[in-house]
mmCIF file of C-alpha atoms in Angstrom:
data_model
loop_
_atom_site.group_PDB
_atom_site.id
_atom_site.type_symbol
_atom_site.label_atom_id
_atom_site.label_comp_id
_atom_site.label_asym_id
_atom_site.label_seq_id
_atom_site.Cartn_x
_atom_site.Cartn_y
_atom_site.Cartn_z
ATOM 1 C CA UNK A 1 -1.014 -19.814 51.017
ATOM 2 C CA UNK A 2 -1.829 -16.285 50.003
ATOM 3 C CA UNK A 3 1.557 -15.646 48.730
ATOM 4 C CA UNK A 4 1.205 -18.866 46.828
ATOM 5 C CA UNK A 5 -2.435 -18.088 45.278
ATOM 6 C CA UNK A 6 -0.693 -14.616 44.508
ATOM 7 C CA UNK A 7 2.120 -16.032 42.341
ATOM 8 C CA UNK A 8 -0.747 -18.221 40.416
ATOM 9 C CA UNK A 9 -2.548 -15.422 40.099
ATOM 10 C CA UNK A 10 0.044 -12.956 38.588
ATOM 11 C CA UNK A 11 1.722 -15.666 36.416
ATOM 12 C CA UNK A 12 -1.766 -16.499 34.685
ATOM 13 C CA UNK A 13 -1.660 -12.787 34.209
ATOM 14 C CA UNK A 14 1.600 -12.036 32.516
ATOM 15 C CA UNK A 15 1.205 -15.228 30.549
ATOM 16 C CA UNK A 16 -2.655 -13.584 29.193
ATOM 17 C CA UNK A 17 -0.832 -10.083 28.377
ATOM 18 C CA UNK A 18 1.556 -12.161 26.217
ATOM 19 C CA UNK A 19 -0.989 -13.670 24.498
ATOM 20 C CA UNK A 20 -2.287 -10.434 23.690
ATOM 21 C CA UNK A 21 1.077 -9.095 22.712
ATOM 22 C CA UNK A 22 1.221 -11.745 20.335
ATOM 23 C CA UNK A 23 -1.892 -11.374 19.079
ATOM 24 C CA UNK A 24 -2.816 -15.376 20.463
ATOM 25 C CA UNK A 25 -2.296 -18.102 18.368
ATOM 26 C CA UNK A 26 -2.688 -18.344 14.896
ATOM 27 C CA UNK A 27 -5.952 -19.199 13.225
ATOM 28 C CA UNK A 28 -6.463 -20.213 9.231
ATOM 29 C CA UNK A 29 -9.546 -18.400 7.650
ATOM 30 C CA UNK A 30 -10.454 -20.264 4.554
ATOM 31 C CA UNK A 31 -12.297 -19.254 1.533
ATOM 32 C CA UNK A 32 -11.863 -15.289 2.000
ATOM 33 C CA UNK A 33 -13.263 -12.829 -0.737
ATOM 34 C CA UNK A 34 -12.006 -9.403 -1.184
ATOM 35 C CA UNK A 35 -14.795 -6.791 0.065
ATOM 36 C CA UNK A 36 -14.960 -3.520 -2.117
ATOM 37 C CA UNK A 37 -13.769 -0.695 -0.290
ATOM 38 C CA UNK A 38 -12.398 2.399 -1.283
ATOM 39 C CA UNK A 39 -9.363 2.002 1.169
ATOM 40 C CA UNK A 40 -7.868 -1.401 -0.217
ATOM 41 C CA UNK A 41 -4.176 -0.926 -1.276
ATOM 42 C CA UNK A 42 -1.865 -3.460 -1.878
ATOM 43 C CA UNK A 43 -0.861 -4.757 1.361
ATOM 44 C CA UNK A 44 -4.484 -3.480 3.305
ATOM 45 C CA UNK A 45 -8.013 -4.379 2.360
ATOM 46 C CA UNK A 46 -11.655 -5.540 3.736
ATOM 47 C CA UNK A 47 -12.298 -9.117 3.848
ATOM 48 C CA UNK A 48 -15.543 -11.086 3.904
ATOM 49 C CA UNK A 49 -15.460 -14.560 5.504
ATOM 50 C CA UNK A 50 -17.968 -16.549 7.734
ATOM 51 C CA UNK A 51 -20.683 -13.877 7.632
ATOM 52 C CA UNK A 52 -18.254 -10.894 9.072
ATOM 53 C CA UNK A 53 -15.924 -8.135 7.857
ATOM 54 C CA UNK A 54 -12.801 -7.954 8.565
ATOM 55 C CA UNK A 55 -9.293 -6.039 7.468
ATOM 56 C CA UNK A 56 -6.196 -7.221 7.346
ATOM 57 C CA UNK A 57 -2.683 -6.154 6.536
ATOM 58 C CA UNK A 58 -0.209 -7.552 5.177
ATOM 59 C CA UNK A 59 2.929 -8.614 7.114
ATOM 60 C CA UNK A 60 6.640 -7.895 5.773
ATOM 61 C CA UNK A 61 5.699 -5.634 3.334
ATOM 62 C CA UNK A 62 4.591 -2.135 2.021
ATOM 63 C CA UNK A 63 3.148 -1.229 -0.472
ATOM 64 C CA UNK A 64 3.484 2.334 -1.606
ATOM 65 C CA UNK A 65 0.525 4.821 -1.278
ATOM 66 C CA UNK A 66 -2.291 5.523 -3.654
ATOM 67 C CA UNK A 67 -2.171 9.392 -3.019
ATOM 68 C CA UNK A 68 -1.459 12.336 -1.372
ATOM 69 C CA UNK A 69 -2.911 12.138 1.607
ATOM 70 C CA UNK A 70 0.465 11.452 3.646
ATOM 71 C CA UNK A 71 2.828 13.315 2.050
ATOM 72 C CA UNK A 72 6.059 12.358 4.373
ATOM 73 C CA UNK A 73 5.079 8.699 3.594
ATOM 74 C CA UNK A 74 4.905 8.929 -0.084
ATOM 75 C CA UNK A 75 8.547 10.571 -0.165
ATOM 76 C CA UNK A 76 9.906 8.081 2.233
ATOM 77 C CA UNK A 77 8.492 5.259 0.010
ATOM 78 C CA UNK A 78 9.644 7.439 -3.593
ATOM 79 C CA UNK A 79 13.721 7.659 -2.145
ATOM 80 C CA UNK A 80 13.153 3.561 -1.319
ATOM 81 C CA UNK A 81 12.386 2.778 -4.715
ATOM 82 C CA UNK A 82 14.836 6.112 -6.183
ATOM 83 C CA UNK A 83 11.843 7.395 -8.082
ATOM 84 C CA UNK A 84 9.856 10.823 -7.757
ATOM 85 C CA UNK A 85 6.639 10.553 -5.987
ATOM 86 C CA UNK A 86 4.352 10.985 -8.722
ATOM 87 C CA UNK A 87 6.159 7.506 -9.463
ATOM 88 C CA UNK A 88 5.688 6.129 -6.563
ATOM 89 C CA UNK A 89 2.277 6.982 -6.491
ATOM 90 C CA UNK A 90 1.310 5.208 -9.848
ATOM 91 C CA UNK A 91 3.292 1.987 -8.028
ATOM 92 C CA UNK A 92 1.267 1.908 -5.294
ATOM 93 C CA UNK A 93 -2.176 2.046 -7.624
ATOM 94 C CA UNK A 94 -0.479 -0.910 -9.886
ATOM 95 C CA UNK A 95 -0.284 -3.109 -6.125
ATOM 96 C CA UNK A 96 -3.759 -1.823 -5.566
ATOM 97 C CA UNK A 97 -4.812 -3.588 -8.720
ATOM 98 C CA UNK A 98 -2.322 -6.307 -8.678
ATOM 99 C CA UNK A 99 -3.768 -7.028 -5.482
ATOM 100 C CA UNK A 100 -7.325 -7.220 -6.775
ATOM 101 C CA UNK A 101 -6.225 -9.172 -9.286
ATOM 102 C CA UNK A 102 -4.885 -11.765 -6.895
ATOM 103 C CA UNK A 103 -7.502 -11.377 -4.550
ATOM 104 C CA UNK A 104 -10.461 -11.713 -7.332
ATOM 105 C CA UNK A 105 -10.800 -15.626 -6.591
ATOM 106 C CA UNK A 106 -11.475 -17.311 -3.026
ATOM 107 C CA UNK A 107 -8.378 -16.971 -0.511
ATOM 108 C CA UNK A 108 -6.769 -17.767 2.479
ATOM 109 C CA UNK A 109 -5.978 -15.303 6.107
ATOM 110 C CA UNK A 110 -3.887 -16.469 8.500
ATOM 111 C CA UNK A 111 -3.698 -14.207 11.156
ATOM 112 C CA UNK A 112 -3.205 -13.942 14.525
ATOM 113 C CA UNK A 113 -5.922 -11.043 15.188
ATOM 114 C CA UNK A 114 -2.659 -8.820 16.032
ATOM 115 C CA UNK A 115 -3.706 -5.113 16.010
ATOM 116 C CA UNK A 116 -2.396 -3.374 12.886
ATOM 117 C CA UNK A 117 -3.774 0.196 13.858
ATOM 118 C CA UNK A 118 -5.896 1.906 11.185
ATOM 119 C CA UNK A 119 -7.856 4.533 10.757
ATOM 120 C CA UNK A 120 -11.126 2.329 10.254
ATOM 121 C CA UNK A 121 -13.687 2.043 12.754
ATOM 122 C CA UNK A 122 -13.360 -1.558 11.965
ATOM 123 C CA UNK A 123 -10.092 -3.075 13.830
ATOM 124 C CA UNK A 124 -7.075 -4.026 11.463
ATOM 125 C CA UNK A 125 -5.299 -7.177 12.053
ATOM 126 C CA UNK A 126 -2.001 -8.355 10.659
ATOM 127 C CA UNK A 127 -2.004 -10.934 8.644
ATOM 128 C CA UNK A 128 -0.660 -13.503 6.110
ATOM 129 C CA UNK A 129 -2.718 -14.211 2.443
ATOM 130 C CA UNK A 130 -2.548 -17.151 0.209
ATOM 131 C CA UNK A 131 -3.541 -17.153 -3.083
ATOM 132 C CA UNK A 132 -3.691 -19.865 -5.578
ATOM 133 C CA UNK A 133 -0.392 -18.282 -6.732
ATOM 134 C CA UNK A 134 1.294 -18.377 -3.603
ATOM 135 C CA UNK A 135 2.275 -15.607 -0.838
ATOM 136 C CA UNK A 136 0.823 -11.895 -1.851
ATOM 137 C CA UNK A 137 3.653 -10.370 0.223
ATOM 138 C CA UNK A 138 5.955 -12.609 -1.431
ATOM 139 C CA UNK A 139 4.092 -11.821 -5.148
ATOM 140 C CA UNK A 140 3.984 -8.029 -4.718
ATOM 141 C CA UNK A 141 8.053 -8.205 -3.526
ATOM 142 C CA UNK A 142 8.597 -10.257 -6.787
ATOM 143 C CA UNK A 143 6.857 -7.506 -9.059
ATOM 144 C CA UNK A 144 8.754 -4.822 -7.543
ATOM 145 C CA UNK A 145 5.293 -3.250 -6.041
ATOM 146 C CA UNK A 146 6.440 -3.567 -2.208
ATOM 147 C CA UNK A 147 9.095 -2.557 -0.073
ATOM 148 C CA UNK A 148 10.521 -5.282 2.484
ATOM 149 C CA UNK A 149 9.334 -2.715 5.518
ATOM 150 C CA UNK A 150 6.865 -3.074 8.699
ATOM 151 C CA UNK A 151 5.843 -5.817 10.998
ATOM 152 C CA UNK A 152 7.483 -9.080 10.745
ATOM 153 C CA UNK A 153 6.370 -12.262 11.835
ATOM 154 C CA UNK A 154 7.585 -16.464 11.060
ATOM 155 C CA UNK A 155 4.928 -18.238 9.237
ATOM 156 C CA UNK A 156 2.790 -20.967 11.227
ATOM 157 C CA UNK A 157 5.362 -23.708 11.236
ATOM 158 C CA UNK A 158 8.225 -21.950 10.302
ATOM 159 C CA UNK A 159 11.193 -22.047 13.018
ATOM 160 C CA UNK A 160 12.240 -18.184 12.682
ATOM 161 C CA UNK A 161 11.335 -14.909 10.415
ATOM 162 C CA UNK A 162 14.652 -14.964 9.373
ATOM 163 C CA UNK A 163 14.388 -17.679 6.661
ATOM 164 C CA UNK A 164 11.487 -15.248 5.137
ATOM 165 C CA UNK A 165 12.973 -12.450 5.358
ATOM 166 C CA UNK A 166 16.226 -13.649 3.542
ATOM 167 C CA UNK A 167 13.584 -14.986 0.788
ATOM 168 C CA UNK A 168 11.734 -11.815 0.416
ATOM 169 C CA UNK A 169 15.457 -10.259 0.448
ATOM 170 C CA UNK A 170 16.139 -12.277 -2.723
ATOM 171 C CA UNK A 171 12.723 -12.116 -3.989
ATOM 172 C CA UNK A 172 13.781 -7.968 -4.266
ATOM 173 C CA UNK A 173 17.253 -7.701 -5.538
ATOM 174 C CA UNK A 174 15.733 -10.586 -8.537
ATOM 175 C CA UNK A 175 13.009 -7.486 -9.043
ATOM 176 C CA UNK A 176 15.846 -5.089 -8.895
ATOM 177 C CA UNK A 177 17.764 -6.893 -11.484
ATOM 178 C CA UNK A 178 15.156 -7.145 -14.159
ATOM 179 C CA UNK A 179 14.019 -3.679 -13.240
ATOM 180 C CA UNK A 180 10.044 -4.483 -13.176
ATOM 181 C CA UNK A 181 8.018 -2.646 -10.816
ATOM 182 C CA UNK A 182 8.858 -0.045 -9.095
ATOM 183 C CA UNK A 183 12.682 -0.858 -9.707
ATOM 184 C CA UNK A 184 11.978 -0.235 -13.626
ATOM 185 C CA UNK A 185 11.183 3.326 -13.155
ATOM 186 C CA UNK A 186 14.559 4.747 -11.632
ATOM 187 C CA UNK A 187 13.172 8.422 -11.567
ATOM 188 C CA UNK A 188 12.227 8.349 -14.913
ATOM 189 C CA UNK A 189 9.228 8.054 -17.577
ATOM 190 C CA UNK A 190 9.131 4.442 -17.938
ATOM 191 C CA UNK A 191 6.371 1.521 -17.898
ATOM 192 C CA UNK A 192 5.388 0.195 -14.258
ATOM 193 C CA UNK A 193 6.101 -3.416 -14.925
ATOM 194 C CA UNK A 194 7.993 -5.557 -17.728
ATOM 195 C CA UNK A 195 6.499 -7.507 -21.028
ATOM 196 C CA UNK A 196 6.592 -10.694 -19.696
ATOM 197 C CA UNK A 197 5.936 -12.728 -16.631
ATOM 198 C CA UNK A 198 8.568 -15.000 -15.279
ATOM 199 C CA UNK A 199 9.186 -17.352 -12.241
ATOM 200 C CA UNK A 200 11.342 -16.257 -9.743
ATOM 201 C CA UNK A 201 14.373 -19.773 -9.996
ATOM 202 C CA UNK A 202 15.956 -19.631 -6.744
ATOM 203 C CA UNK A 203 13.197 -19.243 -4.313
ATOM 204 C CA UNK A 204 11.881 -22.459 -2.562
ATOM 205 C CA UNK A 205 8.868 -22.543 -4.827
ATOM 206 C CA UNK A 206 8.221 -20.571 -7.691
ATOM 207 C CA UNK A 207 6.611 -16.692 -7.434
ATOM 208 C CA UNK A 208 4.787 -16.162 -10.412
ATOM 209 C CA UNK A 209 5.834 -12.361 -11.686
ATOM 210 C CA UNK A 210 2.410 -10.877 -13.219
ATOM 211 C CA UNK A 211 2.910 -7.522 -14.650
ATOM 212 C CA UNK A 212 0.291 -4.901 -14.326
ATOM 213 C CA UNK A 213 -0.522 -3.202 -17.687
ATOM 214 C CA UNK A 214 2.216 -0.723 -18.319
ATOM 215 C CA UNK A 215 1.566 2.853 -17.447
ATOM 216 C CA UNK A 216 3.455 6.008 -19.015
ATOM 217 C CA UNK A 217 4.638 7.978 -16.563
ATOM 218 C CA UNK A 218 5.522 12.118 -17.757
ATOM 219 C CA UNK A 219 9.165 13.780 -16.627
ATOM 220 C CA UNK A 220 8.693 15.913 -13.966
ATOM 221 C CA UNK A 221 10.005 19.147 -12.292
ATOM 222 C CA UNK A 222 11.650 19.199 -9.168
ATOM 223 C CA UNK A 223 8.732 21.233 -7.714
ATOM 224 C CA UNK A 224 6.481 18.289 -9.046
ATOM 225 C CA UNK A 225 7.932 15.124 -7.650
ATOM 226 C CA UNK A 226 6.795 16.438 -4.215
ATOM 227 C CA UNK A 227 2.880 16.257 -5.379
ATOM 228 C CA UNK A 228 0.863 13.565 -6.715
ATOM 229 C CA UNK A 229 0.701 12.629 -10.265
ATOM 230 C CA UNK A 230 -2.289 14.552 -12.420
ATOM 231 C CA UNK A 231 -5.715 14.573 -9.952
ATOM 232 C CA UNK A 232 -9.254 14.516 -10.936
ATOM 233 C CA UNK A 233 -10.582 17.944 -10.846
ATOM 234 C CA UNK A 234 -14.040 17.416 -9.581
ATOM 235 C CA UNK A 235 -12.815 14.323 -7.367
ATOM 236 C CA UNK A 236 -9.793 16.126 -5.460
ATOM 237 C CA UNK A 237 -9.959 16.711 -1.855
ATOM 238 C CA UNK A 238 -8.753 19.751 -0.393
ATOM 239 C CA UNK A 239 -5.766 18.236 1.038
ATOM 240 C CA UNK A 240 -4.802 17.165 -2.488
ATOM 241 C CA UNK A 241 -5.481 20.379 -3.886
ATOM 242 C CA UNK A 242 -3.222 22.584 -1.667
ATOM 243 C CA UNK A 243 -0.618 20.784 -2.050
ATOM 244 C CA UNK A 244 -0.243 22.024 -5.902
ATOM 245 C CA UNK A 245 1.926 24.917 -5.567
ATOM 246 C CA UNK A 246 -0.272 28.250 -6.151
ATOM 247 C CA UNK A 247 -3.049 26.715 -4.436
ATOM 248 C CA UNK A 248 -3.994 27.921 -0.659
ATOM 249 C CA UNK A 249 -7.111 27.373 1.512
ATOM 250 C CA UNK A 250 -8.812 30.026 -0.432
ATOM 251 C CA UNK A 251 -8.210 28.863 -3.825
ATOM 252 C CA UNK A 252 -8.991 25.325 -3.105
ATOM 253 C CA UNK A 253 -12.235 26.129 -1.539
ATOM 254 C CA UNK A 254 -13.276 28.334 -4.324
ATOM 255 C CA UNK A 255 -12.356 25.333 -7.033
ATOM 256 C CA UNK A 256 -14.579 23.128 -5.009
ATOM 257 C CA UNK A 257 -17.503 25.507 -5.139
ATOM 258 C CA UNK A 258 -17.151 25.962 -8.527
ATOM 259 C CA UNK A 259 -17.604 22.176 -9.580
ATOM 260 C CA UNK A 260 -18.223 19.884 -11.759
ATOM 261 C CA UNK A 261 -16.107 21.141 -14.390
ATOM 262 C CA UNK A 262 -16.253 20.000 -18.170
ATOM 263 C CA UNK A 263 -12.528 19.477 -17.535
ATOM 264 C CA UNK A 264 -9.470 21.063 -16.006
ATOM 265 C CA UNK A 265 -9.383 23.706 -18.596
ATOM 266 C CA UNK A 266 -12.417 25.796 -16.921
ATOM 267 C CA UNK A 267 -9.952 26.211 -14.077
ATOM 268 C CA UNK A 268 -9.796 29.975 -15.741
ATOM 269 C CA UNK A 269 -13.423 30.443 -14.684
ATOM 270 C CA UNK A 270 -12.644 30.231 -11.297
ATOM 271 C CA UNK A 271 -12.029 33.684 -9.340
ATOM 272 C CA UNK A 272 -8.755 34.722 -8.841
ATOM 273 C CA UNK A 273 -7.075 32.367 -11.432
ATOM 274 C CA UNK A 274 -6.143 34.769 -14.340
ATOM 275 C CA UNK A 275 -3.488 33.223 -17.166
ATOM 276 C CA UNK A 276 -0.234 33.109 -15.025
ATOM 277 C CA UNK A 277 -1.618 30.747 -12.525
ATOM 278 C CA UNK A 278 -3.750 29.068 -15.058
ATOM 279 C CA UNK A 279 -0.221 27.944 -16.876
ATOM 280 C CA UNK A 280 1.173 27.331 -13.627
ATOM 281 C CA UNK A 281 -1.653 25.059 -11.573
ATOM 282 C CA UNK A 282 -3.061 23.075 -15.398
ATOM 283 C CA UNK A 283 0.198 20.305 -15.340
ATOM 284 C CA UNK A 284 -1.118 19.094 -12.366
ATOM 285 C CA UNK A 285 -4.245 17.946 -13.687
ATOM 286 C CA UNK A 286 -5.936 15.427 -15.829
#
């Protein structure tokens, strides 16, 4: 009898810790509005819905990063998309936006409260999001704004993840083709999206391609495609700062202290920056 109670026990167990594997089952949140946070990207963001806050992220996808702060990311990301990581950088602000965009009008979360991590003290969950133009994964894969990278999952009433991921597969070499996005770029100055939005033809339903405005992006060095594009002067963080080559703990404390500036050309007021770093350090800013 013990035994018995014992095996009841222990399966109810193991079947609860696969629940929470799994994240439980999945749950529709309707009419979801994008919160404004200053850590939304394009596959991550705070969402309002029934009174509470919540963030999700995306499933299938990646969208590149919006700066500097992880450096090994940004150049994993850059040799996905064979651009420099300047490049990559200004992609990952045109999903931000795209994402905003899409997000800008009532949506839909389907999650199953899966942990995604984060650095948040609110918990992340993973996550699909409808808009009234279809999948954002799907959308940001069409535009050439996301890699096909990170946790997978079959949507609610699909039989497998395979049939998605083949679609998103598709969805990317169709981006590749017509070179928009991220795939327009190819390590050089070029415009972040094309002229003019198409459907995707061969997917099961249409994805509607919505370029971002077009942003010029300069040549760079090869010293330079390690660091972020141009940075704010009076906005930069430390960590942004010493990553610009000729710019240590000492030097990027003393530009702090010596802000605001009228713009990146009172850098020469700072101590300790005479002409030769001046010409060296001014590229990197706006």
């Amino acid at each position: 009898m013990i035994s018995r109670i014992l095996f009841v026990v222990v399966t109810i167990w193991l079947a609860a810790v696969d629940v929470e594997a799994r994240g439980g089952e999945w749950i529709t949140l309707e009419n979801c509005r994008l919160l404004p946070n200053a850590a939304n990207d394009g596959d991550s963001f705070h969402v309002g819905v029934n009174g509470k806050e919540y963030i999700f992220r995306l499933y299938w996808v990646d969208a590149p990063e919006t700066d500097a702060a992880n450096p090994a990311r940004l150049v994993e990301q850059a040799k996905y998309f064979e651009v420099t990581v300047p490049q990559v950088i200004e992609v990952g602000r045109s999903a931000r936006a795209f994402a905003g965009d899409k997000l800008s009008e009532p949506f839909t979360v389907t999650t199953r409260m899966a942990n995604a991590m984060g650095r948040s003290h609110i918990e992340r969950f993973y996550a699909f999001v409808q808009t009234k133009d279809g999948d954002l994964g799907e959308q940001l894969i069409a535009n050439g704004l996301a890699r096909i990278h990170g946790t997978s999952a079959a949507q609610p009433g699909a039989s497998s993840s395979a049939a998605e991921r083949q679609k998103l597969e598709q969805l990317e070499d169709e981006a590749k083709r017509r070179k928009i996005g991220g795939w327009g770029m190819s390590g050089q100055p070029s415009s972040v999206a094309s002229a003019t939005p198409q459907p995707f033809p061969n997917a099961s339903h249409s994805i509607s391609v919505t370029p971002v405005p077009a942003t010029a992006i300069r040549s760079t060095s090869k010293s330079e495609r390690l660091f972020p594009a141009k940075i704010d002067i009076n906005t930069a963080t430390e960590k942004e700062l010493r990553m610009i080559p000729g710019i240590g703990p000492v030097m990027a404390a003393r530009i702090i202290a010596a802000r605001p500036f009228r713009s990146a050309d009172d850098l020469k007021k700072v101590s300790g920056i005479g002409d030769k770093k001046y010409t060296k350090i001014r590229p990197y800013f706006q």
